[in-house]
Amino acid sequence: MRIGIYPGSFDPLTLGHIDIAERARNICDKLFIAAAKNISKKPLFSIEERLEMIRECCLDMANIEIVTFEGLLADFCINRNVNFIARGIRSGTDFDTEYAVALLNKKLAPETETIFFPSGSEYSFVSSSMVKEVASYGGDLTTLVPQFVHQKLTEKFSG
Ligand code: PNS
């Protein structure tokens, strides 16, 4: 059984994330979509809200398990026998950061590989931070986030 993990902050989930999750789940038997509980930047959405968005938007994905994790990703990978970590790469800047993190994770969890997925060309500029910024000014996000997330963003900024 090949097990993958797609970890992230998912604050909030974007269509770019869904594209990577779809492609990662196609190359394993089971894919954890893992939302990090503790992230360095203060999240807009609570961990429960982030999980709800992932659950609602990934309903039709067969071989996934949606989880949260705390602490080191490498420890989760060791404990759950994860074969690979999936990360999306949008740019050279992403690559530089992700390459260093991949080397670190390989040191901490030598049995777990990192696989980089070039982002879908239509999503190569999409980030959760950008989506939050656009949402805060009431901009149109219909091509960047799922409808459910759009609704949650609207509620957050109208409150
Ligand atoms: O969506 P993000 O913010 O790019 O996801 C980053 C994330 C959560 C995958 C990364 O920060 C992470 O793995 N955090 C858990 C703590 C950890 O393992 N740190 C060492 C690698 S930076």
PDB file of N, CA and C in Angstrom, residues 65-142:
ATOM      1  N   GLU A  65      -7.826  10.684   3.172  1.00  0.00           N
ATOM      2  CA  GLU A  65      -8.244  10.804   4.568  1.00  0.00           C
ATOM      3  C   GLU A  65      -7.824  12.209   5.022  1.00  0.00           C
ATOM      4  N   ILE A  66      -8.777  12.951   5.523  1.00  0.00           N
ATOM      5  CA  ILE A  66      -8.492  14.329   5.936  1.00  0.00           C
ATOM      6  C   ILE A  66      -8.142  14.326   7.420  1.00  0.00           C
ATOM      7  N   VAL A  67      -6.965  14.847   7.728  1.00  0.00           N
ATOM      8  CA  VAL A  67      -6.495  14.810   9.121  1.00  0.00           C
ATOM      9  C   VAL A  67      -5.894  16.171   9.491  1.00  0.00           C
ATOM     10  N   THR A  68      -5.644  16.330  10.797  1.00  0.00           N
ATOM     11  CA  THR A  68      -4.840  17.467  11.235  1.00  0.00           C
ATOM     12  C   THR A  68      -3.547  16.905  11.814  1.00  0.00           C
ATOM     13  N   PHE A  69      -2.538  17.740  11.881  1.00  0.00           N
ATOM     14  CA  PHE A  69      -1.336  17.297  12.582  1.00  0.00           C
ATOM     15  C   PHE A  69      -0.727  18.457  13.338  1.00  0.00           C
ATOM     16  N   GLU A  70       0.006  18.071  14.371  1.00  0.00           N
ATOM     17  CA  GLU A  70       0.645  19.050  15.245  1.00  0.00           C
ATOM     18  C   GLU A  70       2.091  18.637  15.353  1.00  0.00           C
ATOM     19  N   GLY A  71       3.005  19.556  15.447  1.00  0.00           N
ATOM     20  CA  GLY A  71       4.413  19.170  15.573  1.00  0.00           C
ATOM     21  C   GLY A  71       5.015  18.901  14.213  1.00  0.00           C
ATOM     22  N   LEU A  72       6.037  18.083  14.208  1.00  0.00           N
ATOM     23  CA  LEU A  72       6.785  17.875  12.967  1.00  0.00           C
ATOM     24  C   LEU A  72       6.037  16.993  11.981  1.00  0.00           C
ATOM     25  N   LEU A  73       6.044  17.427  10.728  1.00  0.00           N
ATOM     26  CA  LEU A  73       5.465  16.619   9.665  1.00  0.00           C
ATOM     27  C   LEU A  73       6.205  15.278   9.569  1.00  0.00           C
ATOM     28  N   ALA A  74       7.526  15.325   9.755  1.00  0.00           N
ATOM     29  CA  ALA A  74       8.338  14.111   9.647  1.00  0.00           C
ATOM     30  C   ALA A  74       7.879  13.058  10.664  1.00  0.00           C
ATOM     31  N   ASP A  75       7.490  13.497  11.855  1.00  0.00           N
ATOM     32  CA  ASP A  75       7.041  12.541  12.885  1.00  0.00           C
ATOM     33  C   ASP A  75       5.732  11.880  12.465  1.00  0.00           C
ATOM     34  N   PHE A  76       4.845  12.677  11.888  1.00  0.00           N
ATOM     35  CA  PHE A  76       3.584  12.105  11.396  1.00  0.00           C
ATOM     36  C   PHE A  76       3.890  11.047  10.329  1.00  0.00           C
ATOM     37  N   CYS A  77       4.837  11.381   9.443  1.00  0.00           N
ATOM     38  CA  CYS A  77       5.172  10.461   8.342  1.00  0.00           C
ATOM     39  C   CYS A  77       5.739   9.140   8.881  1.00  0.00           C
ATOM     40  N   ILE A  78       6.585   9.249   9.897  1.00  0.00           N
ATOM     41  CA  ILE A  78       7.175   8.033  10.480  1.00  0.00           C
ATOM     42  C   ILE A  78       6.072   7.209  11.154  1.00  0.00           C
ATOM     43  N   ASN A  79       5.244   7.880  11.944  1.00  0.00           N
ATOM     44  CA  ASN A  79       4.206   7.162  12.706  1.00  0.00           C
ATOM     45  C   ASN A  79       3.159   6.506  11.819  1.00  0.00           C
ATOM     46  N   ARG A  80       2.876   7.122  10.651  1.00  0.00           N
ATOM     47  CA  ARG A  80       1.804   6.600   9.787  1.00  0.00           C
ATOM     48  C   ARG A  80       2.338   5.939   8.525  1.00  0.00           C
ATOM     49  N   ASN A  81       3.633   5.630   8.527  1.00  0.00           N
ATOM     50  CA  ASN A  81       4.266   4.932   7.391  1.00  0.00           C
ATOM     51  C   ASN A  81       4.012   5.608   6.044  1.00  0.00           C
ATOM     52  N   VAL A  82       4.202   6.900   6.026  1.00  0.00           N
ATOM     53  CA  VAL A  82       3.948   7.658   4.789  1.00  0.00           C
ATOM     54  C   VAL A  82       5.126   7.505   3.833  1.00  0.00           C
ATOM     55  N   ASN A  83       4.832   7.150   2.591  1.00  0.00           N
ATOM     56  CA  ASN A  83       5.885   6.965   1.587  1.00  0.00           C
ATOM     57  C   ASN A  83       6.335   8.267   0.947  1.00  0.00           C
ATOM     58  N   PHE A  84       5.387   9.180   0.723  1.00  0.00           N
ATOM     59  CA  PHE A  84       5.815  10.439   0.107  1.00  0.00           C
ATOM     60  C   PHE A  84       4.984  11.629   0.574  1.00  0.00           C
ATOM     61  N   ILE A  85       5.676  12.766   0.544  1.00  0.00           N
ATOM     62  CA  ILE A  85       5.044  14.062   0.846  1.00  0.00           C
ATOM     63  C   ILE A  85       4.839  14.763  -0.494  1.00  0.00           C
ATOM     64  N   ALA A  86       3.630  15.218  -0.769  1.00  0.00           N
ATOM     65  CA  ALA A  86       3.356  15.945  -2.012  1.00  0.00           C
ATOM     66  C   ALA A  86       3.395  17.448  -1.729  1.00  0.00           C
ATOM     67  N   ARG A  87       4.129  18.180  -2.554  1.00  0.00           N
ATOM     68  CA  ARG A  87       4.141  19.647  -2.431  1.00  0.00           C
ATOM     69  C   ARG A  87       4.020  20.258  -3.813  1.00  0.00           C
ATOM     70  N   GLY A  88       3.225  21.291  -3.910  1.00  0.00           N
ATOM     71  CA  GLY A  88       3.061  21.996  -5.182  1.00  0.00           C
ATOM     72  C   GLY A  88       4.131  23.075  -5.315  1.00  0.00           C
ATOM     73  N   ILE A  89       4.614  23.248  -6.538  1.00  0.00           N
ATOM     74  CA  ILE A  89       5.645  24.263  -6.805  1.00  0.00           C
ATOM     75  C   ILE A  89       5.105  25.234  -7.857  1.00  0.00           C
ATOM     76  N   ARG A  90       5.021  26.522  -7.476  1.00  0.00           N
ATOM     77  CA  ARG A  90       4.498  27.519  -8.431  1.00  0.00           C
ATOM     78  C   ARG A  90       5.584  28.322  -9.104  1.00  0.00           C
ATOM     79  N   SER A  91       6.745  28.380  -8.475  1.00  0.00           N
ATOM     80  CA  SER A  91       7.769  29.299  -8.980  1.00  0.00           C
ATOM     81  C   SER A  91       9.139  28.866  -8.487  1.00  0.00           C
ATOM     82  N   GLY A  92      10.169  29.562  -8.977  1.00  0.00           N
ATOM     83  CA  GLY A  92      11.532  29.302  -8.512  1.00  0.00           C
ATOM     84  C   GLY A  92      11.674  29.587  -7.026  1.00  0.00           C
ATOM     85  N   THR A  93      10.951  30.584  -6.565  1.00  0.00           N
ATOM     86  CA  THR A  93      11.008  30.922  -5.132  1.00  0.00           C
ATOM     87  C   THR A  93      10.442  29.768  -4.309  1.00  0.00           C
ATOM     88  N   ASP A  94       9.301  29.231  -4.749  1.00  0.00           N
ATOM     89  CA  ASP A  94       8.732  28.057  -4.064  1.00  0.00           C
ATOM     90  C   ASP A  94       9.756  26.937  -4.054  1.00  0.00           C
ATOM     91  N   PHE A  95      10.392  26.723  -5.212  1.00  0.00           N
ATOM     92  CA  PHE A  95      11.336  25.606  -5.303  1.00  0.00           C
ATOM     93  C   PHE A  95      12.459  25.765  -4.281  1.00  0.00           C
ATOM     94  N   ASP A  96      13.038  26.966  -4.197  1.00  0.00           N
ATOM     95  CA  ASP A  96      14.160  27.181  -3.270  1.00  0.00           C
ATOM     96  C   ASP A  96      13.752  26.848  -1.833  1.00  0.00           C
ATOM     97  N   THR A  97      12.573  27.302  -1.447  1.00  0.00           N
ATOM     98  CA  THR A  97      12.107  27.035  -0.077  1.00  0.00           C
ATOM     99  C   THR A  97      11.818  25.550   0.108  1.00  0.00           C
ATOM    100  N   GLU A  98      11.052  25.010  -0.828  1.00  0.00           N
ATOM    101  CA  GLU A  98      10.591  23.632  -0.685  1.00  0.00           C
ATOM    102  C   GLU A  98      11.731  22.623  -0.781  1.00  0.00           C
ATOM    103  N   TYR A  99      12.753  22.980  -1.555  1.00  0.00           N
ATOM    104  CA  TYR A  99      13.906  22.088  -1.687  1.00  0.00           C
ATOM    105  C   TYR A  99      14.596  21.927  -0.329  1.00  0.00           C
ATOM    106  N   ALA A 100      14.787  23.046   0.362  1.00  0.00           N
ATOM    107  CA  ALA A 100      15.430  22.999   1.690  1.00  0.00           C
ATOM    108  C   ALA A 100      14.568  22.204   2.672  1.00  0.00           C
ATOM    109  N   VAL A 101      13.253  22.430   2.628  1.00  0.00           N
ATOM    110  CA  VAL A 101      12.355  21.714   3.551  1.00  0.00           C
ATOM    111  C   VAL A 101      12.375  20.214   3.238  1.00  0.00           C
ATOM    112  N   ALA A 102      12.435  19.891   1.941  1.00  0.00           N
ATOM    113  CA  ALA A 102      12.459  18.474   1.547  1.00  0.00           C
ATOM    114  C   ALA A 102      13.719  17.789   2.080  1.00  0.00           C
ATOM    115  N   LEU A 103      14.841  18.507   2.010  1.00  0.00           N
ATOM    116  CA  LEU A 103      16.097  17.920   2.519  1.00  0.00           C
ATOM    117  C   LEU A 103      16.005  17.714   4.029  1.00  0.00           C
ATOM    118  N   LEU A 104      15.415  18.684   4.700  1.00  0.00           N
ATOM    119  CA  LEU A 104      15.255  18.585   6.158  1.00  0.00           C
ATOM    120  C   LEU A 104      14.354  17.396   6.509  1.00  0.00           C
ATOM    121  N   ASN A 105      13.223  17.304   5.823  1.00  0.00           N
ATOM    122  CA  ASN A 105      12.292  16.202   6.107  1.00  0.00           C
ATOM    123  C   ASN A 105      12.928  14.847   5.806  1.00  0.00           C
ATOM    124  N   LYS A 106      13.784  14.810   4.787  1.00  0.00           N
ATOM    125  CA  LYS A 106      14.457  13.545   4.438  1.00  0.00           C
ATOM    126  C   LYS A 106      15.429  13.133   5.550  1.00  0.00           C
ATOM    127  N   LYS A 107      16.063  14.127   6.170  1.00  0.00           N
ATOM    128  CA  LYS A 107      16.966  13.842   7.313  1.00  0.00           C
ATOM    129  C   LYS A 107      16.153  13.296   8.488  1.00  0.00           C
ATOM    130  N   LEU A 108      14.992  13.942   8.719  1.00  0.00           N
ATOM    131  CA  LEU A 108      14.197  13.579   9.898  1.00  0.00           C
ATOM    132  C   LEU A 108      13.402  12.286   9.696  1.00  0.00           C
ATOM    133  N   ALA A 109      12.980  12.050   8.441  1.00  0.00           N
ATOM    134  CA  ALA A 109      12.190  10.842   8.127  1.00  0.00           C
ATOM    135  C   ALA A 109      12.773  10.224   6.853  1.00  0.00           C
ATOM    136  N   PRO A 110      13.881   9.478   6.974  1.00  0.00           N
ATOM    137  CA  PRO A 110      14.612   9.014   5.797  1.00  0.00           C
ATOM    138  C   PRO A 110      13.804   8.102   4.867  1.00  0.00           C
ATOM    139  N   GLU A 111      12.758   7.475   5.380  1.00  0.00           N
ATOM    140  CA  GLU A 111      11.964   6.562   4.534  1.00  0.00           C
ATOM    141  C   GLU A 111      10.931   7.316   3.692  1.00  0.00           C
ATOM    142  N   THR A 112      10.760   8.585   3.967  1.00  0.00           N
ATOM    143  CA  THR A 112       9.715   9.358   3.264  1.00  0.00           C
ATOM    144  C   THR A 112      10.344  10.276   2.221  1.00  0.00           C
ATOM    145  N   GLU A 113       9.901  10.140   0.982  1.00  0.00           N
ATOM    146  CA  GLU A 113      10.388  11.010  -0.102  1.00  0.00           C
ATOM    147  C   GLU A 113       9.477  12.228  -0.217  1.00  0.00           C
ATOM    148  N   THR A 114      10.008  13.289  -0.839  1.00  0.00           N
ATOM    149  CA  THR A 114       9.139  14.418  -1.197  1.00  0.00           C
ATOM    150  C   THR A 114       8.981  14.419  -2.712  1.00  0.00           C
ATOM    151  N   ILE A 115       7.763  14.561  -3.170  1.00  0.00           N
ATOM    152  CA  ILE A 115       7.502  14.667  -4.615  1.00  0.00           C
ATOM    153  C   ILE A 115       6.943  16.058  -4.895  1.00  0.00           C
ATOM    154  N   PHE A 116       7.597  16.763  -5.827  1.00  0.00           N
ATOM    155  CA  PHE A 116       7.131  18.102  -6.208  1.00  0.00           C
ATOM    156  C   PHE A 116       6.208  18.003  -7.418  1.00  0.00           C
ATOM    157  N   PHE A 117       5.094  18.693  -7.333  1.00  0.00           N
ATOM    158  CA  PHE A 117       4.156  18.774  -8.458  1.00  0.00           C
ATOM    159  C   PHE A 117       4.175  20.205  -8.982  1.00  0.00           C
ATOM    160  N   PRO A 118       4.541  20.383 -10.256  1.00  0.00           N
ATOM    161  CA  PRO A 118       4.428  21.741 -10.805  1.00  0.00           C
ATOM    162  C   PRO A 118       2.957  22.149 -10.747  1.00  0.00           C
ATOM    163  N   SER A 119       2.693  23.342 -10.282  1.00  0.00           N
ATOM    164  CA  SER A 119       1.283  23.738 -10.150  1.00  0.00           C
ATOM    165  C   SER A 119       0.631  23.786 -11.529  1.00  0.00           C
ATOM    166  N   GLY A 120      -0.680  23.585 -11.559  1.00  0.00           N
ATOM    167  CA  GLY A 120      -1.408  23.721 -12.810  1.00  0.00           C
ATOM    168  C   GLY A 120      -1.180  25.136 -13.323  1.00  0.00           C
ATOM    169  N   SER A 121      -0.981  25.294 -14.658  1.00  0.00           N
ATOM    170  CA  SER A 121      -0.615  26.615 -15.175  1.00  0.00           C
ATOM    171  C   SER A 121      -1.662  27.674 -14.820  1.00  0.00           C
ATOM    172  N   GLU A 122      -2.927  27.254 -14.745  1.00  0.00           N
ATOM    173  CA  GLU A 122      -3.975  28.235 -14.429  1.00  0.00           C
ATOM    174  C   GLU A 122      -3.967  28.647 -12.960  1.00  0.00           C
ATOM    175  N   TYR A 123      -3.165  27.912 -12.137  1.00  0.00           N
ATOM    176  CA  TYR A 123      -3.130  28.234 -10.704  1.00  0.00           C
ATOM    177  C   TYR A 123      -1.753  28.699 -10.242  1.00  0.00           C
ATOM    178  N   SER A 124      -0.847  28.951 -11.186  1.00  0.00           N
ATOM    179  CA  SER A 124       0.540  29.194 -10.784  1.00  0.00           C
ATOM    180  C   SER A 124       0.712  30.511 -10.020  1.00  0.00           C
ATOM    181  N   PHE A 125      -0.299  31.350 -10.035  1.00  0.00           N
ATOM    182  CA  PHE A 125      -0.196  32.627  -9.304  1.00  0.00           C
ATOM    183  C   PHE A 125      -1.092  32.627  -8.066  1.00  0.00           C
ATOM    184  N   VAL A 126      -1.784  31.519  -7.825  1.00  0.00           N
ATOM    185  CA  VAL A 126      -2.780  31.511  -6.751  1.00  0.00           C
ATOM    186  C   VAL A 126      -2.161  31.096  -5.417  1.00  0.00           C
ATOM    187  N   SER A 127      -2.353  31.923  -4.411  1.00  0.00           N
ATOM    188  CA  SER A 127      -1.919  31.552  -3.068  1.00  0.00           C
ATOM    189  C   SER A 127      -3.035  31.887  -2.082  1.00  0.00           C
ATOM    190  N   SER A 128      -3.015  31.231  -0.947  1.00  0.00           N
ATOM    191  CA  SER A 128      -4.033  31.511   0.071  1.00  0.00           C
ATOM    192  C   SER A 128      -3.941  32.961   0.524  1.00  0.00           C
ATOM    193  N   SER A 129      -2.703  33.489   0.627  1.00  0.00           N
ATOM    194  CA  SER A 129      -2.563  34.882   1.089  1.00  0.00           C
ATOM    195  C   SER A 129      -3.205  35.838   0.101  1.00  0.00           C
ATOM    196  N   MET A 130      -2.972  35.582  -1.205  1.00  0.00           N
ATOM    197  CA  MET A 130      -3.529  36.472  -2.222  1.00  0.00           C
ATOM    198  C   MET A 130      -5.061  36.408  -2.207  1.00  0.00           C
ATOM    199  N   VAL A 131      -5.554  35.181  -2.040  1.00  0.00           N
ATOM    200  CA  VAL A 131      -6.995  34.993  -2.014  1.00  0.00           C
ATOM    201  C   VAL A 131      -7.622  35.779  -0.844  1.00  0.00           C
ATOM    202  N   LYS A 132      -6.960  35.751   0.313  1.00  0.00           N
ATOM    203  CA  LYS A 132      -7.483  36.471   1.481  1.00  0.00           C
ATOM    204  C   LYS A 132      -7.472  37.977   1.234  1.00  0.00           C
ATOM    205  N   GLU A 133      -6.399  38.437   0.594  1.00  0.00           N
ATOM    206  CA  GLU A 133      -6.287  39.872   0.303  1.00  0.00           C
ATOM    207  C   GLU A 133      -7.414  40.303  -0.642  1.00  0.00           C
ATOM    208  N   VAL A 134      -7.618  39.539  -1.712  1.00  0.00           N
ATOM    209  CA  VAL A 134      -8.674  39.888  -2.679  1.00  0.00           C
ATOM    210  C   VAL A 134     -10.036  39.862  -1.975  1.00  0.00           C
ATOM    211  N   ALA A 135     -10.245  38.808  -1.157  1.00  0.00           N
ATOM    212  CA  ALA A 135     -11.532  38.673  -0.453  1.00  0.00           C
ATOM    213  C   ALA A 135     -11.763  39.860   0.488  1.00  0.00           C
ATOM    214  N   SER A 136     -10.693  40.345   1.103  1.00  0.00           N
ATOM    215  CA  SER A 136     -10.863  41.440   2.072  1.00  0.00           C
ATOM    216  C   SER A 136     -11.351  42.716   1.385  1.00  0.00           C
ATOM    217  N   TYR A 137     -11.101  42.823   0.058  1.00  0.00           N
ATOM    218  CA  TYR A 137     -11.579  43.994  -0.691  1.00  0.00           C
ATOM    219  C   TYR A 137     -12.831  43.674  -1.511  1.00  0.00           C
ATOM    220  N   GLY A 138     -13.394  42.481  -1.269  1.00  0.00           N
ATOM    221  CA  GLY A 138     -14.637  42.109  -1.948  1.00  0.00           C
ATOM    222  C   GLY A 138     -14.447  41.725  -3.406  1.00  0.00           C
ATOM    223  N   GLY A 139     -13.222  41.352  -3.793  1.00  0.00           N
ATOM    224  CA  GLY A 139     -12.958  40.986  -5.195  1.00  0.00           C
ATOM    225  C   GLY A 139     -13.536  39.632  -5.583  1.00  0.00           C
ATOM    226  N   ASP A 140     -13.596  39.403  -6.879  1.00  0.00           N
ATOM    227  CA  ASP A 140     -14.189  38.168  -7.400  1.00  0.00           C
ATOM    228  C   ASP A 140     -13.165  37.032  -7.352  1.00  0.00           C
ATOM    229  N   LEU A 141     -13.544  35.941  -6.697  1.00  0.00           N
ATOM    230  CA  LEU A 141     -12.609  34.821  -6.512  1.00  0.00           C
ATOM    231  C   LEU A 141     -13.110  33.530  -7.150  1.00  0.00           C
ATOM    232  N   THR A 142     -14.127  33.645  -7.996  1.00  0.00           N
ATOM    233  CA  THR A 142     -14.800  32.433  -8.466  1.00  0.00           C
ATOM    234  C   THR A 142     -13.885  31.473  -9.219  1.00  0.00           C
TER     235      THR A 142
END
